């Protein structure tokens, strides 16, 4: 069987949006396999290109370091390679024009290889190119420097940055990642680590340029990167994250666990019209780009919404759910402009999860009568949008076999949510049905863990 063939029952379970045991492992396996395929595609393009001698030597060195990291600690290397910024850098490098543009894009493989090797515990010495006066290590942080070139030396438990013509900075490997409780006044050092978010492996990433880059997806051009510099700003982000997770734990423990497991980065952004917005880069799943939410409820909604987009981005990278047509566009309840079918699939999937979320928020023991009523209205609004969108999807004639199975899973879930007195409305019994069928998901993940660089 092709490792990217996903059985119909599994696609229907995924379409239901509910977290099930083994699904996170399958998603990580699919993403890793897809990322290795794209990396090897990049290597093939580079080998066929007429690279300058220095660029060709650097490419060989960076690729060899990735291979060493995988041999040294495959799990750690895989985890570092799965960071969202790695995917967005890779998408931009593959799309770079031939010539100088492609050579410049390839230089980004160096910091990625250094990050993967650092995570895997490798010793190495690597000369890297800084951009915009900083050297960014995806998922770790950035080293600020006025030098164009920085030598990074990793030995035992120590990492040293040696800027060209400047003073070296040495750190413990474990210090490359920020502490759980950042100091009110960070010590003066050129190294600025990313701050972890409480209760999860996620970080608040306002540093990586590859997470802020636009990769051509319509509708995201108004998002601008935002830098969190003041300690009280970072505290506000951390507090909203923690309170949103607490809220999810109360209303939907399975969803809370899914968010805490899958989200790798929260990326602060600004929205040009000075409003609120959130987004997911399809090439960078598990990164939640968002303006600062105003309440824990809004933060919880953003996290659940964008996690669905990330899940679908990973799934769409390994199976084709629909055929696109330039002429076929559709009107949906959540946008004023007509949307292609792929965008309708994305939006329906996210809004189905939000209808479920707000229904559960309405049933919280701690909710006031006013909060219950408001949550029920939100659930009903999202449900109405999903109802219309499912009608469009199933009647489009553009779904593949896999897409039909997936949308049928959404339809079945929506019917349970909207059925008066149904189990999904009354409580959580339907989640057990999904968990009982989780074995196929875990098996699918197991088939995809054998890819490597060599």
Short mmCIF file of C-alpha atoms in Angstrom, two decimals, residues 17-448:
data_model
loop_
_atom_site.label_atom_id
_atom_site.label_comp_id
_atom_site.label_asym_id
_atom_site.label_seq_id
_atom_site.Cartn_x
_atom_site.Cartn_y
_atom_site.Cartn_z
CA UNK A 17 -12.89 17.28 13.77
CA UNK A 18 -12.88 15.48 17.12
CA UNK A 19 -9.46 14.52 18.52
CA UNK A 20 -8.92 10.77 18.66
CA UNK A 21 -6.00 8.76 20.10
CA UNK A 22 -3.20 8.28 17.60
CA UNK A 23 -4.24 11.12 15.31
CA UNK A 24 -1.50 13.50 16.47
CA UNK A 25 1.14 10.82 15.81
CA UNK A 26 -0.27 10.22 12.34
CA UNK A 27 -0.27 13.94 11.55
CA UNK A 28 3.32 14.31 12.71
CA UNK A 29 4.33 11.28 10.66
CA UNK A 30 2.67 12.62 7.51
CA UNK A 31 4.22 16.05 7.99
CA UNK A 32 7.68 14.60 8.51
CA UNK A 33 7.44 12.40 5.43
CA UNK A 34 6.18 15.31 3.33
CA UNK A 35 8.96 17.57 4.62
CA UNK A 36 11.62 14.99 3.74
CA UNK A 37 10.18 14.66 0.23
CA UNK A 38 10.32 18.43 -0.26
CA UNK A 39 13.83 18.66 1.17
CA UNK A 40 15.04 16.00 -1.25
CA UNK A 41 13.26 17.83 -4.07
CA UNK A 42 15.19 20.94 -3.08
CA UNK A 43 18.44 18.96 -3.03
CA UNK A 44 17.74 17.56 -6.49
CA UNK A 45 17.07 21.04 -7.87
CA UNK A 46 20.27 22.31 -6.28
CA UNK A 47 22.33 19.45 -7.70
CA UNK A 48 21.01 20.21 -11.18
CA UNK A 49 21.60 23.93 -10.86
CA UNK A 50 24.93 25.56 -11.63
CA UNK A 51 25.63 26.75 -8.11
CA UNK A 52 28.69 28.84 -7.35
CA UNK A 53 31.45 26.76 -5.80
CA UNK A 54 31.00 28.30 -2.33
CA UNK A 55 27.24 27.68 -2.37
CA UNK A 56 27.73 24.08 -3.50
CA UNK A 57 30.24 23.44 -0.69
CA UNK A 58 27.90 24.97 1.87
CA UNK A 59 25.00 22.85 0.63
CA UNK A 60 27.03 19.64 1.00
CA UNK A 61 28.11 20.68 4.49
CA UNK A 62 24.59 21.55 5.61
CA UNK A 63 23.10 18.35 4.22
CA UNK A 64 25.81 16.23 5.84
CA UNK A 65 25.05 17.88 9.19
CA UNK A 66 21.36 16.98 8.81
CA UNK A 67 22.36 13.37 8.16
CA UNK A 68 24.65 13.36 11.22
CA UNK A 69 21.86 14.77 13.39
CA UNK A 70 19.46 12.04 12.31
CA UNK A 71 22.03 9.35 13.09
CA UNK A 72 22.80 10.90 16.48
CA UNK A 73 19.21 11.38 17.73
CA UNK A 74 16.52 10.75 15.12
CA UNK A 75 13.60 11.76 17.36
CA UNK A 76 15.14 15.10 18.34
CA UNK A 77 16.15 15.82 14.75
CA UNK A 78 12.67 15.04 13.50
CA UNK A 79 11.09 17.27 16.14
CA UNK A 80 13.33 20.22 15.22
CA UNK A 81 12.71 19.71 11.51
CA UNK A 82 8.98 19.78 12.19
CA UNK A 83 9.05 23.36 13.49
CA UNK A 84 6.67 25.51 11.39
CA UNK A 85 9.30 27.99 10.20
CA UNK A 86 11.20 25.14 8.54
CA UNK A 87 8.18 24.46 6.34
CA UNK A 88 7.70 28.07 5.31
CA UNK A 89 11.41 28.47 4.54
CA UNK A 90 11.28 25.31 2.43
CA UNK A 91 8.23 26.54 0.49
CA UNK A 92 9.93 29.83 -0.26
CA UNK A 93 13.19 28.13 -1.27
CA UNK A 94 11.39 25.79 -3.68
CA UNK A 95 9.57 28.77 -5.18
CA UNK A 96 12.71 30.93 -5.50
CA UNK A 97 13.69 31.92 -9.04
CA UNK A 98 16.74 30.30 -10.56
CA UNK A 99 20.05 32.09 -10.23
CA UNK A 100 20.89 34.45 -7.40
CA UNK A 101 17.44 34.14 -5.83
CA UNK A 102 17.78 30.39 -5.46
CA UNK A 103 21.35 30.65 -4.13
CA UNK A 104 20.21 33.18 -1.51
CA UNK A 105 17.29 30.96 -0.49
CA UNK A 106 19.57 27.93 -0.08
CA UNK A 107 21.56 29.78 2.56
CA UNK A 108 18.59 29.24 4.89
CA UNK A 109 19.43 25.54 5.05
CA UNK A 110 22.43 26.40 7.23
CA UNK A 111 20.53 27.77 10.25
CA UNK A 112 18.01 24.93 9.93
CA UNK A 113 20.78 22.30 9.90
CA UNK A 114 22.46 24.00 12.88
CA UNK A 115 19.18 23.96 14.81
CA UNK A 116 18.50 20.29 14.05
CA UNK A 117 22.06 19.33 14.97
CA UNK A 118 21.90 21.34 18.20
CA UNK A 119 18.66 19.60 19.18
CA UNK A 120 20.19 16.21 18.39
CA UNK A 121 23.25 16.92 20.57
CA UNK A 122 25.80 16.90 17.74
CA UNK A 123 29.17 18.60 17.91
CA UNK A 124 29.79 20.81 14.88
CA UNK A 125 31.40 23.95 13.52
CA UNK A 126 29.47 25.89 10.88
CA UNK A 127 29.79 29.29 9.20
CA UNK A 128 26.36 30.88 8.76
CA UNK A 129 24.99 33.99 7.08
CA UNK A 130 23.12 36.55 9.19
CA UNK A 131 20.17 38.43 7.71
CA UNK A 132 18.93 41.84 8.82
CA UNK A 133 21.58 41.89 11.57
CA UNK A 134 20.52 38.63 13.16
CA UNK A 135 21.05 34.90 12.84
CA UNK A 136 17.76 33.10 13.48
CA UNK A 137 17.65 29.48 14.63
CA UNK A 138 14.08 28.25 14.00
CA UNK A 139 12.26 27.34 17.18
CA UNK A 140 15.11 28.49 19.43
CA UNK A 141 15.68 32.23 19.02
CA UNK A 142 18.02 34.69 17.34
CA UNK A 143 21.54 36.01 17.72
CA UNK A 144 21.81 39.74 17.09
CA UNK A 145 24.95 40.87 15.29
CA UNK A 146 26.24 43.50 12.94
CA UNK A 147 28.44 40.92 11.23
CA UNK A 148 27.42 39.30 7.96
CA UNK A 149 28.94 35.94 8.89
CA UNK A 150 28.73 34.09 12.20
CA UNK A 151 30.58 30.90 13.10
CA UNK A 152 28.55 28.61 15.33
CA UNK A 153 30.49 26.04 17.33
CA UNK A 154 28.74 23.32 19.34
CA UNK A 155 30.79 21.13 21.67
CA UNK A 156 29.50 18.95 24.51
CA UNK A 157 26.98 21.12 26.41
CA UNK A 158 28.11 24.49 25.04
CA UNK A 159 27.20 26.53 21.96
CA UNK A 160 29.38 29.49 20.96
CA UNK A 161 28.60 32.24 18.44
CA UNK A 162 31.66 33.90 16.90
CA UNK A 163 30.66 36.89 14.76
CA UNK A 164 33.10 37.94 12.09
CA UNK A 165 35.33 40.58 13.69
CA UNK A 166 33.36 40.56 16.97
CA UNK A 167 33.38 39.09 20.46
CA UNK A 168 32.19 35.51 20.99
CA UNK A 169 29.12 34.56 23.02
CA UNK A 170 28.98 31.17 24.73
CA UNK A 171 25.83 29.55 26.10
CA UNK A 172 24.80 26.21 27.51
CA UNK A 173 22.74 24.26 24.99
CA UNK A 174 19.83 24.18 27.39
CA UNK A 175 19.99 27.98 27.69
CA UNK A 176 19.25 28.40 23.97
CA UNK A 177 15.61 27.78 24.90
CA UNK A 178 14.18 30.39 27.24
CA UNK A 179 13.18 29.54 30.84
CA UNK A 180 9.56 28.78 31.70
CA UNK A 181 9.30 32.06 33.63
CA UNK A 182 11.26 34.79 31.78
CA UNK A 183 13.11 37.25 33.98
CA UNK A 184 11.48 40.72 34.27
CA UNK A 185 14.71 42.23 32.96
CA UNK A 186 16.54 39.82 30.63
CA UNK A 187 20.35 39.83 31.01
CA UNK A 188 22.16 41.79 28.28
CA UNK A 189 23.28 39.29 25.66
CA UNK A 190 23.17 39.12 21.86
CA UNK A 191 21.20 35.87 22.15
CA UNK A 192 17.42 36.29 22.48
CA UNK A 193 15.68 32.97 23.19
CA UNK A 194 12.05 32.27 22.39
CA UNK A 195 9.82 32.18 25.45
CA UNK A 196 7.98 28.90 26.06
CA UNK A 197 4.24 29.06 26.66
CA UNK A 198 3.06 27.39 29.89
CA UNK A 199 1.73 23.85 29.88
CA UNK A 200 2.85 22.96 26.35
CA UNK A 201 5.92 22.69 24.11
CA UNK A 202 4.76 25.80 22.22
CA UNK A 203 6.71 29.06 22.09
CA UNK A 204 5.82 32.69 21.52
CA UNK A 205 7.72 33.35 18.27
CA UNK A 206 8.05 36.99 17.26
CA UNK A 207 11.50 36.53 15.73
CA UNK A 208 11.55 34.09 12.83
CA UNK A 209 11.29 35.88 9.46
CA UNK A 210 10.11 32.70 7.74
CA UNK A 211 6.93 32.64 9.82
CA UNK A 212 6.08 36.18 8.77
CA UNK A 213 6.77 35.70 5.06
CA UNK A 214 3.82 35.57 2.69
CA UNK A 215 3.83 32.51 0.44
CA UNK A 216 1.17 33.66 -2.01
CA UNK A 217 -1.97 32.59 -0.19
CA UNK A 218 -4.74 35.09 -0.83
CA UNK A 219 -6.26 36.88 2.12
CA UNK A 220 -3.16 37.02 4.34
CA UNK A 221 -1.38 40.00 2.80
CA UNK A 222 -2.69 42.32 5.53
CA UNK A 223 -0.87 40.47 8.31
CA UNK A 224 2.35 42.09 9.51
CA UNK A 225 4.84 40.64 12.01
CA UNK A 226 4.70 42.13 15.51
CA UNK A 227 7.62 42.15 17.94
CA UNK A 228 6.96 41.57 21.64
CA UNK A 229 9.69 43.50 23.42
CA UNK A 230 8.21 44.60 26.76
CA UNK A 231 7.98 42.01 29.56
CA UNK A 232 4.36 43.00 30.28
CA UNK A 233 3.43 42.27 26.64
CA UNK A 234 4.97 38.80 26.84
CA UNK A 235 3.17 38.23 30.13
CA UNK A 236 -0.16 39.18 28.53
CA UNK A 237 0.35 36.63 25.74
CA UNK A 238 1.37 33.92 28.20
CA UNK A 239 -1.58 34.68 30.48
CA UNK A 240 -4.10 34.55 27.63
CA UNK A 241 -2.63 31.25 26.44
CA UNK A 242 -2.81 29.73 29.94
CA UNK A 243 -6.36 30.95 30.59
CA UNK A 244 -7.53 29.72 27.18
CA UNK A 245 -6.10 26.26 27.90
CA UNK A 246 -7.80 26.27 31.31
CA UNK A 247 -11.07 27.16 29.62
CA UNK A 248 -10.65 24.36 27.09
CA UNK A 249 -9.78 21.89 29.85
CA UNK A 250 -13.04 22.73 31.58
CA UNK A 251 -15.22 22.60 28.47
CA UNK A 252 -13.47 19.98 26.34
CA UNK A 253 -10.42 18.17 27.81
CA UNK A 254 -9.74 16.27 24.57
CA UNK A 255 -9.63 19.50 22.57
CA UNK A 256 -7.38 21.11 25.19
CA UNK A 257 -4.95 18.21 24.91
CA UNK A 258 -5.00 18.46 21.12
CA UNK A 259 -4.16 22.18 21.18
CA UNK A 260 -1.40 21.71 23.76
CA UNK A 261 0.08 18.81 21.77
CA UNK A 262 -0.09 20.21 18.24
CA UNK A 263 0.56 23.94 18.50
CA UNK A 264 4.29 24.66 18.19
CA UNK A 265 4.25 28.45 17.96
CA UNK A 266 1.99 31.42 18.59
CA UNK A 267 3.11 34.20 16.25
CA UNK A 268 2.04 37.77 17.15
CA UNK A 269 0.94 39.78 14.12
CA UNK A 270 -0.69 43.11 13.30
CA UNK A 271 -3.59 43.53 10.92
CA UNK A 272 -3.33 46.47 8.52
CA UNK A 273 -6.89 47.75 9.09
CA UNK A 274 -6.10 47.80 12.85
CA UNK A 275 -8.57 45.00 13.51
CA UNK A 276 -8.29 41.43 14.82
CA UNK A 277 -7.36 38.48 12.67
CA UNK A 278 -5.74 35.05 12.81
CA UNK A 279 -4.27 32.79 10.15
CA UNK A 280 -2.36 29.61 9.37
CA UNK A 281 0.33 29.39 6.70
CA UNK A 282 -0.38 26.18 4.81
CA UNK A 283 3.36 25.53 4.50
CA UNK A 284 3.85 26.09 8.25
CA UNK A 285 1.27 24.01 10.14
CA UNK A 286 1.17 24.21 13.93
CA UNK A 287 1.99 27.95 13.93
CA UNK A 288 -0.94 30.17 14.98
CA UNK A 289 -0.57 33.67 13.58
CA UNK A 290 -2.84 36.03 15.49
CA UNK A 291 -3.38 39.55 16.70
CA UNK A 292 -3.64 39.80 20.47
CA UNK A 293 -7.03 38.33 21.50
CA UNK A 294 -9.09 40.35 23.95
CA UNK A 295 -10.41 37.49 26.11
CA UNK A 296 -9.57 33.88 26.99
CA UNK A 297 -12.68 32.81 25.06
CA UNK A 298 -11.41 34.57 21.95
CA UNK A 299 -7.97 33.02 22.39
CA UNK A 300 -9.51 29.55 22.78
CA UNK A 301 -11.53 30.07 19.60
CA UNK A 302 -8.45 31.22 17.68
CA UNK A 303 -6.43 28.20 18.82
CA UNK A 304 -9.13 25.67 17.95
CA UNK A 305 -9.85 27.39 14.62
CA UNK A 306 -6.23 27.48 13.49
CA UNK A 307 -5.42 23.96 14.69
CA UNK A 308 -8.11 22.69 12.31
CA UNK A 309 -6.48 24.59 9.45
CA UNK A 310 -3.11 23.06 10.38
CA UNK A 311 -4.57 19.56 10.51
CA UNK A 312 -6.11 20.03 7.10
CA UNK A 313 -2.90 21.54 5.73
CA UNK A 314 -1.01 18.39 6.75
CA UNK A 315 -3.70 16.09 5.39
CA UNK A 316 -3.90 18.06 2.13
CA UNK A 317 -0.16 17.61 1.71
CA UNK A 318 -0.49 13.84 1.42
CA UNK A 319 -3.92 13.28 -0.20
CA UNK A 320 -5.92 15.35 -2.67
CA UNK A 321 -9.36 16.17 -1.31
CA UNK A 322 -10.77 18.13 -4.24
CA UNK A 323 -10.19 19.34 -7.78
CA UNK A 324 -9.97 23.10 -8.23
CA UNK A 325 -11.58 25.08 -11.02
CA UNK A 326 -10.92 28.71 -11.83
CA UNK A 327 -14.55 29.12 -12.84
CA UNK A 328 -16.16 27.36 -9.87
CA UNK A 329 -16.37 29.65 -6.82
CA UNK A 330 -18.87 29.60 -3.97
CA UNK A 331 -20.54 32.01 -1.56
CA UNK A 332 -20.15 31.04 2.09
CA UNK A 333 -21.46 32.50 5.31
CA UNK A 334 -18.11 33.48 6.80
CA UNK A 335 -16.72 35.50 3.86
CA UNK A 336 -18.09 38.26 1.64
CA UNK A 337 -16.04 37.22 -1.39
CA UNK A 338 -16.59 34.04 -3.45
CA UNK A 339 -14.27 31.19 -2.50
CA UNK A 340 -12.70 28.29 -4.42
CA UNK A 341 -13.74 24.84 -3.27
CA UNK A 342 -10.51 24.16 -1.36
CA UNK A 343 -11.13 27.24 0.77
CA UNK A 344 -14.70 26.08 1.38
CA UNK A 345 -13.36 22.74 2.68
CA UNK A 346 -10.94 24.57 4.96
CA UNK A 347 -13.55 26.95 6.32
CA UNK A 348 -16.20 24.28 6.83
CA UNK A 349 -13.77 22.11 8.77
CA UNK A 350 -12.74 24.97 11.08
CA UNK A 351 -16.28 26.23 11.63
CA UNK A 352 -17.58 22.75 12.42
CA UNK A 353 -15.03 22.53 15.23
CA UNK A 354 -16.11 25.97 16.47
CA UNK A 355 -19.78 24.96 16.50
CA UNK A 356 -18.74 22.00 18.65
CA UNK A 357 -16.55 24.20 20.87
CA UNK A 358 -19.21 26.81 21.60
CA UNK A 359 -21.80 24.12 22.30
CA UNK A 360 -19.49 22.69 24.94
CA UNK A 361 -18.67 26.14 26.34
CA UNK A 362 -22.42 26.63 26.80
CA UNK A 363 -22.53 23.50 28.99
CA UNK A 364 -19.72 24.54 31.33
CA UNK A 365 -20.66 24.22 34.98
CA UNK A 366 -19.10 27.62 35.74
CA UNK A 367 -20.84 29.51 32.92
CA UNK A 368 -23.39 32.16 33.85
CA UNK A 369 -26.84 32.17 32.22
CA UNK A 370 -25.77 35.06 30.00
CA UNK A 371 -22.58 33.23 28.97
CA UNK A 372 -24.57 30.10 28.20
CA UNK A 373 -27.00 32.00 26.01
CA UNK A 374 -24.20 33.80 24.15
CA UNK A 375 -22.32 30.53 23.60
CA UNK A 376 -25.44 28.82 22.27
CA UNK A 377 -25.94 31.67 19.79
CA UNK A 378 -22.34 31.34 18.61
CA UNK A 379 -22.74 27.58 18.20
CA UNK A 380 -25.96 28.08 16.22
CA UNK A 381 -24.37 30.70 13.96
CA UNK A 382 -21.42 28.46 13.14
CA UNK A 383 -23.75 25.51 12.66
CA UNK A 384 -25.83 27.41 10.11
CA UNK A 385 -22.68 28.31 8.17
CA UNK A 386 -21.56 24.68 8.17
CA UNK A 387 -24.98 23.45 7.07
CA UNK A 388 -24.94 25.63 3.95
CA UNK A 389 -21.29 24.87 3.18
CA UNK A 390 -21.80 21.10 3.40
CA UNK A 391 -24.60 21.41 0.85
CA UNK A 392 -22.19 23.22 -1.50
CA UNK A 393 -19.38 20.71 -1.00
CA UNK A 394 -21.44 17.58 -1.52
CA UNK A 395 -23.11 19.02 -4.61
CA UNK A 396 -19.96 20.48 -6.17
CA UNK A 397 -18.81 17.44 -8.16
CA UNK A 398 -15.23 18.51 -7.38
CA UNK A 399 -14.48 16.21 -4.42
CA UNK A 400 -12.12 13.29 -4.90
CA UNK A 401 -12.88 9.89 -3.38
CA UNK A 402 -10.82 10.87 -0.35
CA UNK A 403 -12.49 14.26 -0.21
CA UNK A 404 -15.94 12.70 -0.29
CA UNK A 405 -15.06 10.42 2.64
CA UNK A 406 -13.68 13.39 4.56
CA UNK A 407 -16.71 15.60 3.93
CA UNK A 408 -19.03 12.74 4.82
CA UNK A 409 -17.27 12.68 8.19
CA UNK A 410 -18.02 16.39 8.58
CA UNK A 411 -21.64 15.86 7.57
CA UNK A 412 -22.10 13.02 10.04
CA UNK A 413 -20.58 15.11 12.85
CA UNK A 414 -22.78 18.10 12.01
CA UNK A 415 -25.89 15.92 12.09
CA UNK A 416 -24.98 14.75 15.59
CA UNK A 417 -24.34 18.30 16.75
CA UNK A 418 -27.58 19.67 15.30
CA UNK A 419 -29.89 16.77 16.18
CA UNK A 420 -32.32 17.77 19.00
CA UNK A 421 -31.62 15.51 21.95
CA UNK A 422 -28.77 13.81 20.08
CA UNK A 423 -25.76 12.44 21.94
CA UNK A 424 -23.45 15.19 20.69
CA UNK A 425 -25.82 17.79 22.09
CA UNK A 426 -26.43 16.01 25.37
CA UNK A 427 -22.86 15.15 26.22
CA UNK A 428 -19.63 13.47 25.21
CA UNK A 429 -20.68 9.88 24.47
CA UNK A 430 -19.89 10.24 20.76
CA UNK A 431 -16.19 10.80 21.55
CA UNK A 432 -15.90 7.23 22.78
CA UNK A 433 -17.08 5.99 19.38
CA UNK A 434 -14.20 7.79 17.71
CA UNK A 435 -11.64 6.57 20.25
CA UNK A 436 -12.72 2.97 19.73
CA UNK A 437 -11.63 3.18 16.09
CA UNK A 438 -8.27 4.84 16.70
CA UNK A 439 -6.13 1.81 15.83
CA UNK A 440 -6.05 2.54 12.10
CA UNK A 441 -4.78 6.05 12.82
CA UNK A 442 -1.89 4.75 14.88
CA UNK A 443 -1.02 2.15 12.26
CA UNK A 444 -0.94 4.80 9.55
CA UNK A 445 1.51 6.82 11.61
CA UNK A 446 3.75 3.80 12.01
CA UNK A 447 4.05 3.33 8.25
CA UNK A 448 5.55 6.79 7.83
#
